[in-house]
Amino acid sequence: MTAVTLIAEIGSNHDGDLDTAKRYIEVAARSGAHVAKFQSLSREGLIAPRILDPQTGEIVDNPKYAAFGNQGLSEAWHYALKACCDENGIEFMSTPFSLDAVDLLEDVGVNRYKIASGDMTFRALQKRVAETGKPVIQSTGASYLDEVEDTVGFLQAAGCDDLTVLHCTATYPPAWDDMNLNALTTLKARFPDLVLGLSDHSPGALAPIAAVTLGARMVEKHVTFDRTSPGPDHPFAMEMDEFAQLAEDLSHLILALGSAEKTPAASEFHRRNNLRRGLYDARTGEPTEGPDGVWLRPSRGENDGRTE
């Protein structure tokens, strides 16, 4: 069965410190992540410094602009973090929020792209990413199925032939009854040839484990060294020891899911005779065919003391 790609979303939790960002990469790699992900954005390129106040009709300072803080990456950081990922055997990824960011990431040498839920309708960005010819991951928070269909169709028409679609609830953290993980079954029915996944902001490991059971083969989870740290992404992120446990649990889950075929496990074959009642040939001790045509084990009373 296909393994799960596990993305450690470091995002802005480096708190503007390059050494901290590198330490996240190192710990994520040791914890079992396949990808260390950041965000290629700038306050100036993403948030308007002044906005219209709907109450007064006046142009005022945008509080989100002031609160943005140290969430972006400098150009130089991209190269340093890519090198750190290479040294630690983990893939470097960063979500572009502008066309210039795609050009930068191409120069850095990323393997694939993740497009945020908020850019589901940013066609110019999607076109630029698709034209790189690299795999694309599209998050689909706060969207209807027809919007996902439109976006998938656009990306494929623009040249993307390796697309992963992530179910997502774009609240931080979401309420459990907003998660709607069963939407994965709808996405699977609509896009049977695409890889599906979950971009998760919920507490703990429950949602990723359930999503993989429903067919997700990529999981993105925010990580932090300390959930009590100040900053927008720390409170809902998974601490690194929890993330390491998630990585282990997902690898075990894939093994446990097995195939859809109902057949005895290899470890069960030697127990089939021990578990079942039957007849045996008194001369040879071999199992014999019962009167109803069913092959039965010898009735020797040797069932290891079990009653399964």
XYZ file of N, CA and C in Angstrom, residues 140 165-170 174-189 196-221 250 253:
153
model
N -7.704 22.979 -0.334
C -9.060 23.321 -0.768
C -9.951 23.792 0.375
N -4.643 16.831 -4.176
C -5.680 17.714 -3.636
C -5.822 17.436 -2.144
N -5.706 18.496 -1.343
C -5.811 18.366 0.105
C -7.157 18.885 0.595
N -7.874 18.047 1.306
C -9.036 18.531 2.050
C -8.522 19.376 3.205
N -9.255 20.426 3.546
C -8.792 21.337 4.584
C -9.986 22.081 5.159
N -9.940 22.362 6.443
C -10.891 23.269 7.074
C -10.114 24.511 7.475
N -10.441 25.631 6.857
C -9.626 26.837 6.982
C -9.997 27.670 8.201
N -10.077 24.205 13.864
C -11.492 24.007 13.534
C -12.223 23.269 14.647
N -13.523 23.500 14.731
C -14.360 22.672 15.592
C -14.468 21.284 14.966
N -14.651 20.282 15.799
C -14.700 18.917 15.279
C -15.816 18.745 14.255
N -16.968 19.393 14.497
C -18.072 19.198 13.567
C -17.935 20.044 12.308
N -16.839 20.779 12.190
C -16.529 21.481 10.942
C -15.511 20.726 10.083
N -14.951 19.637 10.602
C -13.871 18.950 9.891
C -14.342 18.271 8.601
N -15.512 17.648 8.645
C -16.114 17.011 7.461
C -15.128 16.112 6.716
N -14.495 15.216 7.447
C -13.511 14.330 6.821
C -14.118 13.420 5.760
N -15.411 13.168 5.852
C -16.046 12.333 4.833
C -16.029 12.976 3.451
N -15.712 14.275 3.389
C -15.548 14.906 2.076
C -14.442 14.226 1.275
N -13.513 13.574 1.964
C -12.466 12.832 1.250
C -13.062 11.733 0.375
N -14.140 11.113 0.830
C -14.761 10.067 0.013
C -15.403 10.674 -1.230
N -15.946 11.888 -1.088
C -16.512 12.584 -2.249
C -15.416 12.958 -3.231
N -14.312 13.474 -2.720
C -13.195 13.843 -3.585
C -12.616 12.610 -4.290
N -12.555 11.487 -3.571
C -12.023 10.268 -4.168
C -12.919 9.781 -5.302
N -14.230 9.870 -5.092
C -15.163 9.447 -6.140
C -15.084 10.374 -7.355
N -4.983 12.187 -2.796
C -5.696 13.061 -1.864
C -4.936 13.142 -0.550
N -5.203 14.202 0.182
C -4.543 14.364 1.470
C -5.336 15.274 2.377
N -4.731 15.588 3.518
C -5.364 16.445 4.523
C -4.372 17.492 4.994
N -4.780 18.749 4.898
C -4.057 19.837 5.551
C -4.803 20.110 6.843
N -4.173 19.791 7.962
C -4.906 19.698 9.227
C -4.466 20.751 10.228
N -5.461 21.408 10.838
C -5.198 22.378 11.895
C -5.895 21.988 13.197
N -6.397 20.768 13.281
C -7.116 20.324 14.469
C -6.141 19.814 15.522
N -6.586 19.705 16.790
C -5.696 19.198 17.840
C -5.371 17.719 17.653
N -4.142 17.356 17.978
C -3.776 15.953 18.053
C -3.695 15.242 16.718
N -3.754 13.894 16.810
C -3.521 13.031 15.652
C -4.786 12.380 15.127
N -5.931 12.641 15.760
C -7.162 11.944 15.379
C -7.520 12.167 13.917
N -7.552 13.429 13.477
C -7.981 13.718 12.108
C -7.034 13.128 11.060
N -5.703 13.271 11.204
C -4.829 12.641 10.217
C -5.003 11.125 10.126
N -5.151 10.464 11.263
C -5.307 9.017 11.255
C -6.618 8.630 10.581
N -7.692 9.360 10.907
C -8.978 9.076 10.262
C -8.903 9.350 8.763
N -8.219 10.431 8.380
C -8.127 10.792 6.969
C -7.389 9.721 6.174
N -6.314 9.198 6.726
C -5.570 8.150 6.034
C -6.432 6.898 5.895
N -7.222 6.601 6.900
C -8.139 5.466 6.816
C -9.144 5.665 5.684
N -9.502 6.930 5.435
C -10.458 7.250 4.370
C -9.800 7.398 3.000
N -8.481 7.251 2.935
C -7.809 7.259 1.643
C -6.784 8.344 1.440
N -6.613 9.249 2.395
C -5.590 10.293 2.249
C -4.206 9.663 2.241
N -3.330 10.187 1.396
C -1.955 9.694 1.328
C -0.938 10.830 1.458
N -1.423 11.965 1.933
C -0.546 13.078 2.293
C -1.170 13.783 3.491
N -0.347 14.102 4.465
C -0.810 14.810 5.666
C 0.122 15.978 5.923
N -0.468 17.151 6.069
C 0.283 18.351 6.423
C -0.147 18.785 7.816
N 0.827 18.998 8.685
C 0.525 19.342 10.075
C 1.494 20.421 10.545
N 1.297 6.663 11.698
C 0.870 6.597 10.303
C 1.583 5.477 9.553
N -0.162 2.437 10.633
C -1.519 2.386 10.086
C -1.527 1.884 8.651
